CSV table of C-alpha atoms and ligand atoms in Angstrom, one decimal:
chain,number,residue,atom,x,y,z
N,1278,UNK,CA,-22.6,-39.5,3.0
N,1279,UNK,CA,-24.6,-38.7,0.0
N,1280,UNK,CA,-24.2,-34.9,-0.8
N,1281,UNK,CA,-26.9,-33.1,-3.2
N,1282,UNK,CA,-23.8,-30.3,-3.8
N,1283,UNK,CA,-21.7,-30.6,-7.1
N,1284,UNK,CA,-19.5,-33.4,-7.7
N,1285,UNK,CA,-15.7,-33.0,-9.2
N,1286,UNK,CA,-17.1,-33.1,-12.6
N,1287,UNK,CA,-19.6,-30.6,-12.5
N,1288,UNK,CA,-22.7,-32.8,-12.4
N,1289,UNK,CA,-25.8,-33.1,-9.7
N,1290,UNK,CA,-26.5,-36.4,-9.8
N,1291,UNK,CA,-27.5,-36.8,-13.6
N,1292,UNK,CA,-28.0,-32.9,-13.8
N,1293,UNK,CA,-25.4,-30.2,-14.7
N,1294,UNK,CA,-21.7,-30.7,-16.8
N,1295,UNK,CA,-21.0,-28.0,-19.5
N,1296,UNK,CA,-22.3,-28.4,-23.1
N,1297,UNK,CA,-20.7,-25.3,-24.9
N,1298,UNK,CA,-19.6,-24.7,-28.3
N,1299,UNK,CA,-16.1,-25.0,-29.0
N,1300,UNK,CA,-15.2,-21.6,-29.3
N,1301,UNK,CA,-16.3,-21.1,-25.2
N,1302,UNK,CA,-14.4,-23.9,-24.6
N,1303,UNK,CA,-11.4,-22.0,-23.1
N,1304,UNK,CA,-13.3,-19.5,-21.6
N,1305,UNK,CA,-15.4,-21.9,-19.6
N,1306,UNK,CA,-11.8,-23.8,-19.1
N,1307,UNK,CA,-10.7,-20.9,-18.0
N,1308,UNK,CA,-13.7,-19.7,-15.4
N,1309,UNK,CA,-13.6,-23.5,-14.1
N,1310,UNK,CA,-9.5,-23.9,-13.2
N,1311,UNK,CA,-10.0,-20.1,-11.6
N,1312,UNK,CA,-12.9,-19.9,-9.1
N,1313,UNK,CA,-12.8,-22.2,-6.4
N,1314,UNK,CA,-8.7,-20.6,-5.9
N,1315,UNK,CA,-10.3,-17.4,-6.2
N,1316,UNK,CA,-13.2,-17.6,-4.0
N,1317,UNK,CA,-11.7,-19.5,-1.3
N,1318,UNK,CA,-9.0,-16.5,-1.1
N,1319,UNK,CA,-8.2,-14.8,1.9
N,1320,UNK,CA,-8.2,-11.9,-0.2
N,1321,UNK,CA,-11.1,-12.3,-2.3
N,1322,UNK,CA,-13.3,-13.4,1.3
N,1323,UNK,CA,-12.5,-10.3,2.6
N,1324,UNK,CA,-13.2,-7.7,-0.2
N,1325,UNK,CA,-16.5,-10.0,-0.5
N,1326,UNK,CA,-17.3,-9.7,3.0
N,1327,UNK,CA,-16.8,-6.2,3.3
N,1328,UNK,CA,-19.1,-5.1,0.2
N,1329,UNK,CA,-21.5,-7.3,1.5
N,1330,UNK,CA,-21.9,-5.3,4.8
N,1331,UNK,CA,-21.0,-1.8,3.9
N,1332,UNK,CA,-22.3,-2.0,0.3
N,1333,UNK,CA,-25.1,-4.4,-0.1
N,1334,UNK,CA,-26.3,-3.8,4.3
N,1335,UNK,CA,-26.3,-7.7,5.3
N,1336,UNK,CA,-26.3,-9.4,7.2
N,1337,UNK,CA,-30.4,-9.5,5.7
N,1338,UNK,CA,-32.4,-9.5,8.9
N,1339,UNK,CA,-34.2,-12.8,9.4
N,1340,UNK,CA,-38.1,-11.0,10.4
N,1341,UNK,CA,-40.3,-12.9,12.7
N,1342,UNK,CA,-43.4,-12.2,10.5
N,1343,UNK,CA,-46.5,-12.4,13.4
N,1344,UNK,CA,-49.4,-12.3,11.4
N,1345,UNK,CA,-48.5,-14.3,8.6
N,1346,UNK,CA,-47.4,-16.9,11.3
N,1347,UNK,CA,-50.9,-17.0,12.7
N,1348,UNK,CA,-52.6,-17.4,9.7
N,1349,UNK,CA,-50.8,-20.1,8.7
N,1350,UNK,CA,-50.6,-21.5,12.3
N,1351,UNK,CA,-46.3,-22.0,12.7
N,1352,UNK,CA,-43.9,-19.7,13.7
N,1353,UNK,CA,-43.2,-17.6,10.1
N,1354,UNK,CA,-39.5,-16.1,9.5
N,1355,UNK,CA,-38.8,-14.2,5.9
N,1356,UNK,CA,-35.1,-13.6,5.0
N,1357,UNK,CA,-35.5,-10.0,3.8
N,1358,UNK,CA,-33.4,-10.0,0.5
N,1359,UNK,CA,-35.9,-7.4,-0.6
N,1360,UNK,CA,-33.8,-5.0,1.6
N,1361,UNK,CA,-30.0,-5.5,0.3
N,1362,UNK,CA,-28.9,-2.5,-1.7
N,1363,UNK,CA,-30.6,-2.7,-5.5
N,1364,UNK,CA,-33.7,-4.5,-3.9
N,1365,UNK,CA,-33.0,-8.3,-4.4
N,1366,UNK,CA,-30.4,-10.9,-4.1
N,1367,UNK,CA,-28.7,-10.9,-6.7
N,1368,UNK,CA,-26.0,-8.3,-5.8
N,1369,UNK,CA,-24.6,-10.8,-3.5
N,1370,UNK,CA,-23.9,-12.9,-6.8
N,1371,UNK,CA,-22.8,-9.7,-9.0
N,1372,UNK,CA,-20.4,-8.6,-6.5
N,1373,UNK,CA,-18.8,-12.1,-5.9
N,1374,UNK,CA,-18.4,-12.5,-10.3
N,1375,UNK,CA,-17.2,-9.0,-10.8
N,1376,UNK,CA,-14.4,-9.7,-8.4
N,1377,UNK,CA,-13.4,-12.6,-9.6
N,1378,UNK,CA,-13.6,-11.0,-13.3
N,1379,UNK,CA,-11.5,-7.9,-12.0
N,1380,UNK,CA,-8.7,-10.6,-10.6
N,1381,UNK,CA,-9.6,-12.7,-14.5
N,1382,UNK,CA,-8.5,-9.3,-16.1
N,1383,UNK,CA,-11.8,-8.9,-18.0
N,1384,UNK,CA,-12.7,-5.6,-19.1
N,1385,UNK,CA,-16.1,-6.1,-20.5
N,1386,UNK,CA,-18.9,-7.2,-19.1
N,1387,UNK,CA,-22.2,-8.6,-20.5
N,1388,UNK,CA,-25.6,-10.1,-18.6
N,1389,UNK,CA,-29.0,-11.5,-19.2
N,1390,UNK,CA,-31.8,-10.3,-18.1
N,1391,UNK,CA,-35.8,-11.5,-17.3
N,1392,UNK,CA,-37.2,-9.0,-14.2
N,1393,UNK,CA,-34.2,-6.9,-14.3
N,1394,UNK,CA,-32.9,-7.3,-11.4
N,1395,UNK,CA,-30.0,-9.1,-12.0
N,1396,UNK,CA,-29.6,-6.4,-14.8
N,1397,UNK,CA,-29.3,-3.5,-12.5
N,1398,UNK,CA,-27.0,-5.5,-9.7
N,1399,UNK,CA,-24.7,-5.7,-13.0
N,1400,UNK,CA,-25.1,-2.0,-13.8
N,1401,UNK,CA,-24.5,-1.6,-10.5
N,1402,UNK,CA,-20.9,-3.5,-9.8
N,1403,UNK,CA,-20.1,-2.0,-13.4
N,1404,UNK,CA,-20.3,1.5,-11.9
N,1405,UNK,CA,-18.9,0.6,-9.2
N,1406,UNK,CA,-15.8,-1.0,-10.5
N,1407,UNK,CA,-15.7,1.2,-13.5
N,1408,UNK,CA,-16.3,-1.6,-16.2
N,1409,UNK,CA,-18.6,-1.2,-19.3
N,1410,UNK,CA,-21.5,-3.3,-19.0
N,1411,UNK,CA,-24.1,-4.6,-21.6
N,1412,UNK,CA,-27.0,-6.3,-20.3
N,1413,UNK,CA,-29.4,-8.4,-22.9
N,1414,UNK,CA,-33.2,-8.0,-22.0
N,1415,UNK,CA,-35.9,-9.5,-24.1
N,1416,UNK,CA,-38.5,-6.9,-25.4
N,1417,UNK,CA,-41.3,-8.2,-23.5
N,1418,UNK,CA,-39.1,-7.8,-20.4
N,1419,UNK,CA,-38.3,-4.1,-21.5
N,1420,UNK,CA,-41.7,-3.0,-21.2
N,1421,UNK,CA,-43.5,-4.9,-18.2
N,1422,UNK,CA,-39.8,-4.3,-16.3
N,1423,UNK,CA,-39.2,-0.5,-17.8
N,1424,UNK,CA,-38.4,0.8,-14.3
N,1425,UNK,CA,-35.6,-1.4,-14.0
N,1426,UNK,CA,-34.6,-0.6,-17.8
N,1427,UNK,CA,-34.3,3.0,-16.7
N,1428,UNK,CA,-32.3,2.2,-14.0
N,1429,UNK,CA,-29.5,0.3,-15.7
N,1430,UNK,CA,-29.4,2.8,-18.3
N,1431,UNK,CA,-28.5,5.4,-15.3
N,1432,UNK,CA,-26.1,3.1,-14.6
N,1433,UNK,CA,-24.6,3.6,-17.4
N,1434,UNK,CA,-25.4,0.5,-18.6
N,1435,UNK,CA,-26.4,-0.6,-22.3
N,1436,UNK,CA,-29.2,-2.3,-22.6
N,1437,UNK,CA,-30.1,-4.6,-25.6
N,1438,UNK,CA,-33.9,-5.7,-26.3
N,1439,UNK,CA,-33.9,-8.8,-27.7
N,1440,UNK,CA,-36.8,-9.5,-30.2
N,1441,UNK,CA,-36.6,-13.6,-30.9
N,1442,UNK,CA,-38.7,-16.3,-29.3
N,1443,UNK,CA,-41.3,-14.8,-27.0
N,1444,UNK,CA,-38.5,-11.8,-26.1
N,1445,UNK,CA,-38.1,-12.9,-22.9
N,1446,UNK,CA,-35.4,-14.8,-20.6
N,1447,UNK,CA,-34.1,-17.4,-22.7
N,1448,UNK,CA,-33.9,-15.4,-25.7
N,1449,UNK,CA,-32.0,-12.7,-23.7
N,1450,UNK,CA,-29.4,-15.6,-22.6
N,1451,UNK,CA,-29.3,-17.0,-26.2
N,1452,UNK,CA,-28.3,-13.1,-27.0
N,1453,UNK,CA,-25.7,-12.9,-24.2
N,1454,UNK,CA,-24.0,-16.2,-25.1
N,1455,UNK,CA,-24.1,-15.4,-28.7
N,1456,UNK,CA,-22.1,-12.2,-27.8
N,1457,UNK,CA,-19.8,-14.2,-25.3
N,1458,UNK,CA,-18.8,-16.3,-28.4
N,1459,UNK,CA,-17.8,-13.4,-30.3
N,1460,UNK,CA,-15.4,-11.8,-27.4
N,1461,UNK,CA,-14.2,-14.8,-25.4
N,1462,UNK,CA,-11.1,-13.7,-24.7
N,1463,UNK,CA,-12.1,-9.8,-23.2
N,1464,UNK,CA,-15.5,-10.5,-21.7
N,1465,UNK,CA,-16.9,-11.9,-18.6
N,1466,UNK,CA,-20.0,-13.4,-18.4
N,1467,UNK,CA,-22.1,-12.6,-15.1
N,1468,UNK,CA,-24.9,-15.5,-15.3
N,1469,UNK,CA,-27.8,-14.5,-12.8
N,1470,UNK,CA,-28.6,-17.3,-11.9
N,1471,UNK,CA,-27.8,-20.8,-10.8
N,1472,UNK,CA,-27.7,-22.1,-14.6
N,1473,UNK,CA,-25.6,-22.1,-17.6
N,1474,UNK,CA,-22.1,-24.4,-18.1
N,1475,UNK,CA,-20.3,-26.2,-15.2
N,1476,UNK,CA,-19.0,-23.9,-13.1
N,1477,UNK,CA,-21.8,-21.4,-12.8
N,1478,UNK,CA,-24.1,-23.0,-11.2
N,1479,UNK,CA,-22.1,-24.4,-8.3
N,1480,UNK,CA,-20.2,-20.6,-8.3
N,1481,UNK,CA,-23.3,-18.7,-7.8
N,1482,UNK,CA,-25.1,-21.0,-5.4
N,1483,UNK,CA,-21.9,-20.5,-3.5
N,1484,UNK,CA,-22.0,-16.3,-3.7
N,1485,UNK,CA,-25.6,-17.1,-2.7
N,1486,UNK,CA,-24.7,-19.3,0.5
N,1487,UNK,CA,-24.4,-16.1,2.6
N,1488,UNK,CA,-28.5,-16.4,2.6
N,1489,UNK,CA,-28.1,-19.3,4.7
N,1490,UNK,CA,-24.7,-18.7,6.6
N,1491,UNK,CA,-26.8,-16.1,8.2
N,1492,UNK,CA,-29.8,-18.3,8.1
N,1493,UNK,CA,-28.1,-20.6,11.0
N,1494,UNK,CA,-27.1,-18.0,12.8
N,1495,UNK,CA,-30.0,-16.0,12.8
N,1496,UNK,CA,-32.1,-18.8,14.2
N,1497,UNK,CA,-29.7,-19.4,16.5
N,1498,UNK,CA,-29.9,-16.3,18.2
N,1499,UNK,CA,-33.8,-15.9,18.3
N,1500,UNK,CA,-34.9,-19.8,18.1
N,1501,UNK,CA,-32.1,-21.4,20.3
N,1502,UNK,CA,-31.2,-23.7,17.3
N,1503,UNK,CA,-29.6,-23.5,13.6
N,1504,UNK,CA,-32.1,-25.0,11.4
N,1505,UNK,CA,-35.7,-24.2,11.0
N,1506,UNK,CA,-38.4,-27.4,10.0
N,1507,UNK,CA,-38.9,-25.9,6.2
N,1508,UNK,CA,-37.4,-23.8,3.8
N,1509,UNK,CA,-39.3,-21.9,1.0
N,1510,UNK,CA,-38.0,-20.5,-2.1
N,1511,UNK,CA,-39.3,-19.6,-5.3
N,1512,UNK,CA,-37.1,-21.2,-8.3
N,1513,UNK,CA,-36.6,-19.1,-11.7
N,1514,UNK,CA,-33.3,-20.4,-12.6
N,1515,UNK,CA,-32.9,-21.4,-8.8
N,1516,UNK,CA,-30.6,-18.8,-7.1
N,1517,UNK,CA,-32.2,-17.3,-4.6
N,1518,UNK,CA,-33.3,-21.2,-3.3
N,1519,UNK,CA,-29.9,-22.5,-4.1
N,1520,UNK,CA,-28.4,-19.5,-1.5
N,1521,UNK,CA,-31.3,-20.1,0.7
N,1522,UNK,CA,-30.9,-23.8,1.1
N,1523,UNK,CA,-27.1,-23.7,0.7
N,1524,UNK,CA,-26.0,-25.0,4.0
N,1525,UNK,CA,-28.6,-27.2,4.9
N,1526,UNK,CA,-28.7,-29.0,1.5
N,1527,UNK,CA,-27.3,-32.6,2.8
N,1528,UNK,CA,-29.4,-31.9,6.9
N,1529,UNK,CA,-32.9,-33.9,5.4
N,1530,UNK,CA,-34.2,-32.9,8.8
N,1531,UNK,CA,-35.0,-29.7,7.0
N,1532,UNK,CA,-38.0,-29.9,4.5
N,1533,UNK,CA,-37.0,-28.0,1.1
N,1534,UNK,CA,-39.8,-26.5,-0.7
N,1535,UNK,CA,-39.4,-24.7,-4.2
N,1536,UNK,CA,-42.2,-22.8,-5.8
N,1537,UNK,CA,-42.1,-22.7,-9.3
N,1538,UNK,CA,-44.3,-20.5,-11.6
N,1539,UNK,CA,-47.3,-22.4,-12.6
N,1540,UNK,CA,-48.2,-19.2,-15.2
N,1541,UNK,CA,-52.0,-19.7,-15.9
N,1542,UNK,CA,-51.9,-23.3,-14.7
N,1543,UNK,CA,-49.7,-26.4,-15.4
N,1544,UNK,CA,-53.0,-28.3,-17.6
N,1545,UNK,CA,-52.8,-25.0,-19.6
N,1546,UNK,CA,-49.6,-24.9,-21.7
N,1547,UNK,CA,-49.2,-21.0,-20.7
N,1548,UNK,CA,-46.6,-22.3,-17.7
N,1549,UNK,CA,-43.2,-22.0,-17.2
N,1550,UNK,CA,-43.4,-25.0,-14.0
N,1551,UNK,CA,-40.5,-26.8,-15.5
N,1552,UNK,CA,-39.6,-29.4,-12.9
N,1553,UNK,CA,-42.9,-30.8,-13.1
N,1554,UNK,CA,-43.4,-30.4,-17.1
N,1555,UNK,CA,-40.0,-31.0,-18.4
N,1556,UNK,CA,-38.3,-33.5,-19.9
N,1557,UNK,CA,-34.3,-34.4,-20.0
N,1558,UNK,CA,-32.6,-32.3,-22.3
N,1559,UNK,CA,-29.7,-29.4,-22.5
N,1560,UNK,CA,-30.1,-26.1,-22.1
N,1561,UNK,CA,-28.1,-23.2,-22.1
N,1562,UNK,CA,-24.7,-25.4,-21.5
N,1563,UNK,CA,-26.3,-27.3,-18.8
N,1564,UNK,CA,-27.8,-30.6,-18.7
N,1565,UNK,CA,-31.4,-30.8,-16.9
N,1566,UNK,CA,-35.3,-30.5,-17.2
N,1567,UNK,CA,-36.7,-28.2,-20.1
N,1568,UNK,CA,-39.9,-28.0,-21.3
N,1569,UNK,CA,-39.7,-29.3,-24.7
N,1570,UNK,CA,-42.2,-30.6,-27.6
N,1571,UNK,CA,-42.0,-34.3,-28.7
N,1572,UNK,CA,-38.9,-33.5,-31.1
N,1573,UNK,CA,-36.8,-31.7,-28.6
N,1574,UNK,CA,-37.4,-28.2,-29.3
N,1575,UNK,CA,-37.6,-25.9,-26.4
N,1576,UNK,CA,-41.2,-24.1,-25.8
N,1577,UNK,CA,-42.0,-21.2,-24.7
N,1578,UNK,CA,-42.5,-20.4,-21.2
N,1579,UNK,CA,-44.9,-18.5,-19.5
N,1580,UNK,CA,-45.5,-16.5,-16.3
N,1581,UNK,CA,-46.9,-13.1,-15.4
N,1582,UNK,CA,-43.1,-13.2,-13.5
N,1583,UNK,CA,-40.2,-11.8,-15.7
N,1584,UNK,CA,-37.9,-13.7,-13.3
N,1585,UNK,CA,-39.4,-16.7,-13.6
N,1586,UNK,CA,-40.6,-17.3,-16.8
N,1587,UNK,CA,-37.6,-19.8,-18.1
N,1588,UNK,CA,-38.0,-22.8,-19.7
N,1589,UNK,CA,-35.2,-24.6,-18.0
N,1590,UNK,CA,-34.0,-25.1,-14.3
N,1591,UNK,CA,-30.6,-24.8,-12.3
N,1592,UNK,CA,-29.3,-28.6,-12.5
N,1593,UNK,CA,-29.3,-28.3,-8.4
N,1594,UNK,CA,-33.4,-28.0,-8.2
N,1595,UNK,CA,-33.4,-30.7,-11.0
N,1596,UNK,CA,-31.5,-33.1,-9.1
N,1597,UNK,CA,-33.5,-32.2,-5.3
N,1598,UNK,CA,-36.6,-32.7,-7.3
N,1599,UNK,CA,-35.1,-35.6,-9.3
N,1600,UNK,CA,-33.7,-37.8,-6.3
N,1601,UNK,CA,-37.0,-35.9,-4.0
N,1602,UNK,CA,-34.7,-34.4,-1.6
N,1603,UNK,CA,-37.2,-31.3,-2.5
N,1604,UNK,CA,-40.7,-30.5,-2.5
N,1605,UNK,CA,-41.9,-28.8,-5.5
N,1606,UNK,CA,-45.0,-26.4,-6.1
N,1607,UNK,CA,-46.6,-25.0,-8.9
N,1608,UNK,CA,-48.0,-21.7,-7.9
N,1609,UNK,CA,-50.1,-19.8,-10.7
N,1610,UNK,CA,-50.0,-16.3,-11.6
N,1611,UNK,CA,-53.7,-15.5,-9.5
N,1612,UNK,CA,-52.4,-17.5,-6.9
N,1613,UNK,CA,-49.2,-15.5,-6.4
N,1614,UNK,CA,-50.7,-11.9,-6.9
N,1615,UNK,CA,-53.0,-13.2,-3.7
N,1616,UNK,CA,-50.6,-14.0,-1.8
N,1617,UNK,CA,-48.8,-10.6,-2.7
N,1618,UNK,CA,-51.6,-8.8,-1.4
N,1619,UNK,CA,-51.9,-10.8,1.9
N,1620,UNK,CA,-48.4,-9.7,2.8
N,1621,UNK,CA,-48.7,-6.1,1.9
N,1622,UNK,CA,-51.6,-6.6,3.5
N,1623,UNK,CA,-50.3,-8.5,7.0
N,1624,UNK,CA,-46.7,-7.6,7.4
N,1625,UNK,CA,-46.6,-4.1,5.4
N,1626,UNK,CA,-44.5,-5.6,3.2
N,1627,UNK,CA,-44.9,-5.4,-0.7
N,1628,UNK,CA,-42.9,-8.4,-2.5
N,1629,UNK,CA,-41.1,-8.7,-5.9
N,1630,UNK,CA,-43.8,-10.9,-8.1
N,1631,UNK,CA,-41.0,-13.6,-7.6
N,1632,UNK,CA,-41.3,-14.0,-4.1
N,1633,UNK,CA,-44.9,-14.0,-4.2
N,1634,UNK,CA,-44.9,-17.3,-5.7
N,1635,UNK,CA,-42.9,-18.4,-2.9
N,1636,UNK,CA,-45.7,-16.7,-0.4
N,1637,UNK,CA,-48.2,-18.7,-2.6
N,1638,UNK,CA,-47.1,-22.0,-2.0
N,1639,UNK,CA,-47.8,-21.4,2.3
N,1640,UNK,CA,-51.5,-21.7,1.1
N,1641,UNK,CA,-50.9,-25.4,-0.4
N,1642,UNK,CA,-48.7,-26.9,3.1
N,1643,UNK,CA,-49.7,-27.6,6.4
N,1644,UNK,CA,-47.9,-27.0,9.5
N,1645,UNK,CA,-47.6,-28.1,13.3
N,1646,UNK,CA,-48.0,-24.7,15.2
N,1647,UNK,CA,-44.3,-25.4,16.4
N,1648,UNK,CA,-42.9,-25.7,13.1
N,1649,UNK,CA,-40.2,-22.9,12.5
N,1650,UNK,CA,-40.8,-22.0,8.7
N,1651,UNK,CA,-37.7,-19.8,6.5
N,1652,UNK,CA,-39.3,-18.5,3.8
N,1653,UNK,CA,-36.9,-16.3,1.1
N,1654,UNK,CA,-38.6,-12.8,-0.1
N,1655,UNK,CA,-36.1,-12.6,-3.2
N,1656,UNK,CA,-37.4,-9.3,-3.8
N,1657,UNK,CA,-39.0,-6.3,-3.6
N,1658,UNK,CA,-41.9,-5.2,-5.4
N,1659,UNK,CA,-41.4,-1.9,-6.6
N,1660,UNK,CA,-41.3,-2.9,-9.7
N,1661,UNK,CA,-43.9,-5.1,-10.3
N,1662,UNK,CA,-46.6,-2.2,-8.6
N,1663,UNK,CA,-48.2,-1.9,-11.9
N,1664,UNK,CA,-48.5,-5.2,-12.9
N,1665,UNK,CA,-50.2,-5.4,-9.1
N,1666,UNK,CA,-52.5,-3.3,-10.0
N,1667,UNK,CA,-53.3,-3.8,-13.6
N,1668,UNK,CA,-54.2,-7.7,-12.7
N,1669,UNK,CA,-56.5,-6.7,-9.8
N,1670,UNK,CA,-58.1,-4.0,-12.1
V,492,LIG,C1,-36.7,-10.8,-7.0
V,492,LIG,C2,-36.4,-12.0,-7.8
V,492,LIG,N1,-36.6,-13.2,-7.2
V,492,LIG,C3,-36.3,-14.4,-7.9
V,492,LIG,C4,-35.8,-14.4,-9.2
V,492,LIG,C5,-35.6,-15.7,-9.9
V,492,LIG,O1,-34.3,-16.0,-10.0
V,492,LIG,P1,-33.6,-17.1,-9.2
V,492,LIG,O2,-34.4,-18.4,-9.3
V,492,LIG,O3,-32.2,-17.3,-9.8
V,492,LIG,O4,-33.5,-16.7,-7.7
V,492,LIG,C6,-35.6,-13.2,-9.8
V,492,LIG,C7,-35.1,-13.1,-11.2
V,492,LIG,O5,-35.0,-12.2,-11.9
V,492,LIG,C8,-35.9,-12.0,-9.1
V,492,LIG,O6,-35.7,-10.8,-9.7
């Protein structure tokens, strides 16, 4: 059977493999000969397991949103990430790599950055596990994210602005990997997202898979069956999709849809909609689409979303979109901010700017009235209020 989930040499189809310089050679050696054993532990399942109920509060409730159903005329769920402990969901994937970097022997502990989330879940595990932790943040992410800067730093965190490129999230991972090179042998490397080298992508999609583990059983319970008609996700680097489609990746019964961020239109070259702009190339150790000029060098991205403003995409998306197992949106900055305030609006709930692309691309689909629609909210929006209400000014 075809499967769309990594194959034994760390490639998605075409997508994926681990282009590193030679002196992260070991390390990424190293991560790749450990984390399968480790995750598939006994041990490690149920330390996992128990932080992610106790700690983090899943299982994530699977919410039948009414209103929202009816305007878009099928029956609505949201997988409420935007609840778990630190507000999004990537603690599930901080937890799972600061684990396996305890059992590693890692002492230090360095992250990128874009909306800060992934920031503070690494703060977060750091305090928790009594670790230091440096987290790389571009300077244009500093100050439109501030909140979440604040919090890191209560944390106990140290946070580093990063001032080249457009100071956003691909210089803050250029940053973090230049530090990784200069400690490999103390430091761990949590990667937020489903990018980076062969194995990070595959190892955070599968920290992620708890999104839809409890997905099927969710529906189960209220719809009588364990698969819903469509899945929706918006895609930075692609974790919160990769989690959300996890388990039904190889079922094509079950439509994927990923929203990318369209920025201030695809036509407009202020966009970071990379699946549908980019071209082959390598980025950040992995092989897949980045938006590039015609000699290869990588441009800069833009969306009004920290999280999503990357010029690259998780090898995973690349090969859905690639082989068009998935459905892929571009979902502007107005588009999104709309669809934030129909929520808030509808369901009383207020979304991380993220998510709202993912709300944004319900507006482009159409639906039979008995279609049962997931649709991720990868966040909450408490820390996007202002830019809420600066745009609508
Ligand atoms: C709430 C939220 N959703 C989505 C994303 C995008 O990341 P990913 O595509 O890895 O889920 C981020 C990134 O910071 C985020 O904070």
């Amino acid at each position: 059977m075809k499967s769309f989930l990594v194959d034994q040499d760390g490639y998605y189809g075409e997508f994926g493999g681990a282009y590193v310089p030679e002196i992260l050679h070991k390390c990424v050696e190293e991560l790749k000969n450990t984390y399968l054993e480790v995750l598939e532990s006994e041990e490690f399942k149920k330390e996992f397991d128990q932080l992610l109920r106790d700690y983090v509060g899943r299982p994530s409730p699977l919410y039948p949103a009414r209103r929202l159903s009816e305007k878009y005329g099928c029956k609505l769920y949201l997988k409420r990430e935007d609840l778990n402990h630190t507000g999004a969901h990537k603690i599930n994937n901080t937890i799972g790599q600061i684990l396996l970097a305890r059992r590693m022997g890692k002492k230090r502990i360095i992250a990128e950055t874009g909306a800060g989330q992934h920031g503070v879940a690494t703060a977060t595990v750091c305090a928790l596990m009594n670790m230091e932790c440096i987290v790389y943040m571009g300077k244009t992410d500093v100050e439109r994210q501030h909140i979440n800067v604040e919090k890191m730093k209560m944390l106990g965190a140290t946070v580093i602005p990063v001032t080249s490129g457009n100071m956003t999230l691909k210089d803050a991972t250029n940053e973090a990997i230049r530090d990784w090179c200069c400690h490999p042998s103390d430091t761990y490397y949590i990667i937020g997202s489903t990018v980076g080298p062969h194995p990070y992508p595959d190892m955070v999609a599968r920290l992620q898979s708890v999104i839809s583990k409890e997905i099927k059983k969710q529906l189960l319970e209220k719809e009588g069956r364990d698969h819903p008609d469509y899945l929706i996700a918006c895609v930075g680097g692609g974790s919160n999709a990769a989690g959300t489609i996890y388990h039904f990746i190889n079922d094509e019964r079950i439509n994927i849809v990923l929203a990318e961020a369209g920025g201030k239109g695809i036509e407009t070259g202020m966009t970071a909609a990379t699946i549908q702009l980019g071209k082959m190339g390598i980025i950040h150790g992995a092989r897949t689409y980045v938006i590039q000029d015609e000699d290869g060098q990588i441009e800069e991205p833009y969306s009004i979303s920290a999280g999503l403003d990357y010029p690259g995409i998780g090898p995973i998306h690349a090969n859905l979109a690639a082989q068009k197992r998935a459905t892929v949106l571009a979902v502007n900055d107005d588009e999104a901010i709309e669809a934030a305030y129909e929520l808030t609006k509808l369901e009383g709930i207020i979304p991380a700017l993220e998510s709202a692309h993912a709300l944004g691309a319900l507006k482009k689909m159409k639906f039979k009235a008995d279609d049962i629609v997931v649709l991720t909210v990868s966040g909450r929006g408490d820390k996007d209020v202002e830019t809420y209400l600066a745009f609508n000014d």
